[in-house]
Short mmCIF file of C-alpha atoms in Angstrom, two decimals:
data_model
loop_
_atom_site.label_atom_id
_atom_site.label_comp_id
_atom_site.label_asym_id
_atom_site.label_seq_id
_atom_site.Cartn_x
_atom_site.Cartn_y
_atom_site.Cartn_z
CA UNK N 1 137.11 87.57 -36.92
CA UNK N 2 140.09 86.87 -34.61
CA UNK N 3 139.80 88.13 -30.69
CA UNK N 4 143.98 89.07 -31.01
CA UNK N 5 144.72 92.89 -31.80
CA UNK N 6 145.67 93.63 -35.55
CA UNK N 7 148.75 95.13 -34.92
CA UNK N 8 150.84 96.83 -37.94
CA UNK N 9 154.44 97.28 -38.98
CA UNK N 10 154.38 99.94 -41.82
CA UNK N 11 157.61 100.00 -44.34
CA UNK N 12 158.02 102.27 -47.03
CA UNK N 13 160.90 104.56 -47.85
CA UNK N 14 158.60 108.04 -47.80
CA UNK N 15 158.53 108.97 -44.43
CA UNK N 16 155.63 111.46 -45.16
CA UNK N 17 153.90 108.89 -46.63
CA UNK N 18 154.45 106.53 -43.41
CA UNK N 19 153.56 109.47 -40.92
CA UNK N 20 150.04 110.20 -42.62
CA UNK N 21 148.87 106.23 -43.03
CA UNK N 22 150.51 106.26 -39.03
CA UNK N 23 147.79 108.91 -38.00
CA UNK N 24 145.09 107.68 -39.95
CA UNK N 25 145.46 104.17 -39.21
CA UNK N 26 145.63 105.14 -35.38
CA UNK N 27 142.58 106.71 -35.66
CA UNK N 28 140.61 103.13 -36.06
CA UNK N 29 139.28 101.05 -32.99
CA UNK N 30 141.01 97.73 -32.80
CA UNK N 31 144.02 98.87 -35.00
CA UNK N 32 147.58 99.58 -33.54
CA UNK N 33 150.73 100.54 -35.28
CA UNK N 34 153.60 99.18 -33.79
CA UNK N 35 156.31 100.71 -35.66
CA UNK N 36 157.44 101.80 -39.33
CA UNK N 37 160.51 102.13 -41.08
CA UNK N 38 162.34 103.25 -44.67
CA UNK N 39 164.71 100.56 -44.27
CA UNK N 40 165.25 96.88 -43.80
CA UNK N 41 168.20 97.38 -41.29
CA UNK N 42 166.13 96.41 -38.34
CA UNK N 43 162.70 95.09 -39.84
CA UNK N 44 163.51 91.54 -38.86
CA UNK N 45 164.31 92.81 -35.27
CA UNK N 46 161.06 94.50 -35.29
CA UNK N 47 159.30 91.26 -36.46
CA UNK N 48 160.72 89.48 -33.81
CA UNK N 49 160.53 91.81 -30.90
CA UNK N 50 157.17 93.22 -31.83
CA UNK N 51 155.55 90.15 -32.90
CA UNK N 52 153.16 92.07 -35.17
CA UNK N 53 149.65 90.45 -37.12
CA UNK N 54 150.59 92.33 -40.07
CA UNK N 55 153.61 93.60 -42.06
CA UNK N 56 152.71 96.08 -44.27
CA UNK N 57 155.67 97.47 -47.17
CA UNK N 58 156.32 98.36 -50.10
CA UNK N 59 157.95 95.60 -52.01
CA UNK N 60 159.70 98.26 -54.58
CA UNK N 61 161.33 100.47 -51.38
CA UNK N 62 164.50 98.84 -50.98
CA UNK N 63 166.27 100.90 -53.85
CA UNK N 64 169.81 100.76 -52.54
CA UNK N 65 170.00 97.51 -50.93
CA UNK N 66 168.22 94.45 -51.78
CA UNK N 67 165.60 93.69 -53.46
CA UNK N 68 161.92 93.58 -51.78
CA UNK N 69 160.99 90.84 -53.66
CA UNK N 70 163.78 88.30 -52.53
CA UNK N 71 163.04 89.50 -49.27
CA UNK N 72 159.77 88.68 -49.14
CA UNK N 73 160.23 84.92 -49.54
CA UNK N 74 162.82 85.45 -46.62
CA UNK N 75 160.33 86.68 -44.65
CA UNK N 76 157.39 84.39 -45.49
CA UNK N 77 159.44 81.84 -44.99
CA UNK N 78 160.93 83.07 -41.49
CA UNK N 79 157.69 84.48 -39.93
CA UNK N 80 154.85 82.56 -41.17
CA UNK N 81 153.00 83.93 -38.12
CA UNK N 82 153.38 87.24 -39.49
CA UNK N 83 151.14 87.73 -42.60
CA UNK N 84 152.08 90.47 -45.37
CA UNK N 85 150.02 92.88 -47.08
CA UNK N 86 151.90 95.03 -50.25
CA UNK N 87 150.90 98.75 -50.14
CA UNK N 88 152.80 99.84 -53.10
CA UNK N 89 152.41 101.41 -57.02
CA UNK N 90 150.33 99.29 -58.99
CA UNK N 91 151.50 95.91 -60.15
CA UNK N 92 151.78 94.37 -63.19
CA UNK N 93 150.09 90.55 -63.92
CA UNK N 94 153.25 88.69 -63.28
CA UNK N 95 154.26 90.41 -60.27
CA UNK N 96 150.93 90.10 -58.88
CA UNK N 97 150.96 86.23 -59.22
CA UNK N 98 154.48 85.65 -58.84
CA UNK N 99 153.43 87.60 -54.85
CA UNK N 100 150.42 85.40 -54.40
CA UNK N 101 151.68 82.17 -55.65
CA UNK N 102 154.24 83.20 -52.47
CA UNK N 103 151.80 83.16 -50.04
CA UNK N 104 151.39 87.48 -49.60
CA UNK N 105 147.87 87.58 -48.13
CA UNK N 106 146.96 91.31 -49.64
CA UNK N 107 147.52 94.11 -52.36
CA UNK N 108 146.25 97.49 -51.60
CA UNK N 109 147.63 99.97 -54.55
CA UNK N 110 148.60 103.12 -53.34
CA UNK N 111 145.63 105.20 -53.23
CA UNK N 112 143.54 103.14 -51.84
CA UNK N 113 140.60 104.52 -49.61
CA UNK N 114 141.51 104.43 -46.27
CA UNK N 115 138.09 102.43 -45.18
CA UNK N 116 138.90 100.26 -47.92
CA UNK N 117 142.90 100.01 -47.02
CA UNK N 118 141.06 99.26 -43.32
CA UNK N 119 138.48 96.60 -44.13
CA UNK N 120 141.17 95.08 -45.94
CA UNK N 121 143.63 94.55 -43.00
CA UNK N 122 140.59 93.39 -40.52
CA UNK N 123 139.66 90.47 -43.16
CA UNK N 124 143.48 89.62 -43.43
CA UNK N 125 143.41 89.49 -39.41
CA UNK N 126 140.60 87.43 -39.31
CA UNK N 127 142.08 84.92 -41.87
CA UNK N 128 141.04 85.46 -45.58
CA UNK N 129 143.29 87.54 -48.43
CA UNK N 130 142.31 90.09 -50.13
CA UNK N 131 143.52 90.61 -53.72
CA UNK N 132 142.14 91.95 -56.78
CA UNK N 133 140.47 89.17 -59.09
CA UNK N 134 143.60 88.38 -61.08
CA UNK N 135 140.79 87.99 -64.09
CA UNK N 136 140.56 91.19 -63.90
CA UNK N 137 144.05 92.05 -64.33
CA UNK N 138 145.53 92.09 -68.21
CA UNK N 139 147.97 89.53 -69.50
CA UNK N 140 150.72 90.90 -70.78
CA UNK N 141 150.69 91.92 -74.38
CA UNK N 142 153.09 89.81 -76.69
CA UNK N 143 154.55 90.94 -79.81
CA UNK N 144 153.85 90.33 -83.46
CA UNK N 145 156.71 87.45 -83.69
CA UNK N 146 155.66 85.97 -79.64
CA UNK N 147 152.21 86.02 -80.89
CA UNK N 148 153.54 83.76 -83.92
CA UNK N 149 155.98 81.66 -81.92
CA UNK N 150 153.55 81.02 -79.23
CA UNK N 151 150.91 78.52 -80.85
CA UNK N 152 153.46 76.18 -81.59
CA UNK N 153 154.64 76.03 -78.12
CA UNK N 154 151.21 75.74 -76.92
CA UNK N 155 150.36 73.16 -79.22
CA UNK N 156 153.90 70.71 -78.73
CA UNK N 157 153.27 71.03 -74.68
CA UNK N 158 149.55 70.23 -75.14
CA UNK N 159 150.42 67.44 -77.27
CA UNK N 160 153.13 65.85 -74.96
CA UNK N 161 150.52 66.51 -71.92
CA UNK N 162 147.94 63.90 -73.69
CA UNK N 163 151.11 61.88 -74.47
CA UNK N 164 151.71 61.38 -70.99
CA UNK N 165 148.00 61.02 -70.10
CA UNK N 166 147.89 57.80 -72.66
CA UNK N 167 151.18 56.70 -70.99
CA UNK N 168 149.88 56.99 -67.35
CA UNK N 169 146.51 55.07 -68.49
CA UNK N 170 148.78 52.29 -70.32
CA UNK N 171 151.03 51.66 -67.28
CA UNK N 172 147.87 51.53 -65.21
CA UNK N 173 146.58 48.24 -67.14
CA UNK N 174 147.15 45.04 -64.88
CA UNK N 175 147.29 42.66 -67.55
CA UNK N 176 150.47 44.86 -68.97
CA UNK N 177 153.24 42.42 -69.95
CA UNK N 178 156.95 43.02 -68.75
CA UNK N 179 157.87 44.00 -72.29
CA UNK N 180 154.86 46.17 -72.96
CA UNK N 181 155.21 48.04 -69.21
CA UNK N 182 159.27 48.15 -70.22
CA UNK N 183 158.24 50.33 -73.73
CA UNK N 184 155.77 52.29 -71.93
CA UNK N 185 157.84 53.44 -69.20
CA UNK N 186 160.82 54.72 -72.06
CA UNK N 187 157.93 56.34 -73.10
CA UNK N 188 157.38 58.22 -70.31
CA UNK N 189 160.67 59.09 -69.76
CA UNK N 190 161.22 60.02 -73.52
CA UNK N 191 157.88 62.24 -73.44
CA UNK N 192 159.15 64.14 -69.87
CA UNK N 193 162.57 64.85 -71.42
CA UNK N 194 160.71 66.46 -75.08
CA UNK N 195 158.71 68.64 -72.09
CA UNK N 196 161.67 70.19 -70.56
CA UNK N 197 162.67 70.54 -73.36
CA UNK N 198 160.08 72.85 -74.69
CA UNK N 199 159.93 74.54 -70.90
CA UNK N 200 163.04 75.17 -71.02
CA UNK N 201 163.64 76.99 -74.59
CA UNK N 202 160.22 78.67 -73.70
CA UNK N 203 161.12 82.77 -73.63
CA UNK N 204 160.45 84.38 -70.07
CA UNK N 205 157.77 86.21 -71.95
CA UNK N 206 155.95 83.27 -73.02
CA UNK N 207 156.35 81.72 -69.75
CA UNK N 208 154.34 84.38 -68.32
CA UNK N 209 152.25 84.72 -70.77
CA UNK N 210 151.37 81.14 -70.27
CA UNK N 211 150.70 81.37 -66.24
CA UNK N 212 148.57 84.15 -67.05
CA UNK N 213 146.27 82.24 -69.49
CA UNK N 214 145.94 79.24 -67.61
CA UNK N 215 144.89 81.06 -64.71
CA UNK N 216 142.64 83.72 -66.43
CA UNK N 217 140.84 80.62 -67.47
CA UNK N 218 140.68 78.57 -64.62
CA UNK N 219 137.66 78.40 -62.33
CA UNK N 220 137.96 81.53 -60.01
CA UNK N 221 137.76 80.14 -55.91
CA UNK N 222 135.98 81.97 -53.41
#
């Protein structure tokens, strides 16, 4: 666990909301608000004047300006120092692993105990996320036509994946002749177009429906 106080900038846009987390959270040894807001008028001023551990927000506040989840690449990106935790409504899958794949170290959905919300932040401090197991989180249902369309994408990427497998072996060979390296390498190029191909006329849906799978199925890290 890190020696440095876990300090706290709070954003959300219900200032009763803000007040009572406020009071609770300053109630905990080794825990210190440093300010809140409804607004991102001055949260980067706060950032950098403040210099706090943790920024904690709602990443569905920013109703009549711009959206939090733009902003929170900005600020990733800005104050890597500064690690954010999403208090907010609950998420759905693609949200969730759009915000991780970004580098957000924590969700906590609203309603979360406050010994829970607390033991949460401390293990953020100290260097570890804390997220839900995202194999425990649905994929998103697809309907009667995705569910018909969707095999044959699957199946044309999965077969241009091994394509490219036997391509990468054949170029690997040492004894390849000019000519042979020459076809192999048109190959290549031939197989990577037919994939971005597919990628690319690949609905949203299935898109997401795809980064759920292959992570629902993947070996889970500690």
């Amino acid at each position: 666990m890190s020696e440095s106080p876990l300090t706290i900038v709070i954003v959300d846009e219900d200032p009763v909301f803000r007040l009572g987390l406020i009071t609770v959270l300053g109630r905990e040894t080794g825990v210190q608000v440093l300010g809140e807001g409804d607004s991102l008028d001055n949260l980067r001023q706060q950032l950098e004047t403040l210099a706090p551990s943790i920024l904690l927000i709602d990443p569905q506040f920013p109703r009549r300006s711009q959206s939090g989840w733009p902003l929170l690449r900005q600020l990733s990106s800005a104050y890597p120092q500064v690690k954010i935790c999403l208090l907010t409504a609950s998420l759905e899958y693609d949200q969730l692993l759009a915000a991780k794949t970004q580098g957000v170290a924590a969700y906590f959905p609203k309603g979360t105990a406050i010994a829970d919300l607390v033991t949460g932040l401390k293990q953020v401090h100290g260097g570890q996320t804390c997220w839900p197991s995202l194999q425990t989180v649905n994929a998103p249902p697809l309907s009667l036509w995705e569910r018909l369309i969707w095999p044959l994408f699957r199946d044309g990427l999965g077969q241009i994946e091994q394509g490219l497998q036997q391509v990468q072996v054949s170029l690997q060979v040492p004894s390849l002749s000019d000519f042979d390296r020459i076809f192999w390498q048109g190959r290549q190029r031939e197989l990577k177009f037919a994939q971005w191909l597919v990628q690319h006329l690949l609905p949203h849906r299935l898109k997401t429906w795809r980064k759920a799978t292959n992570v629902l199925t993947a070996t889970p890290t500690p």
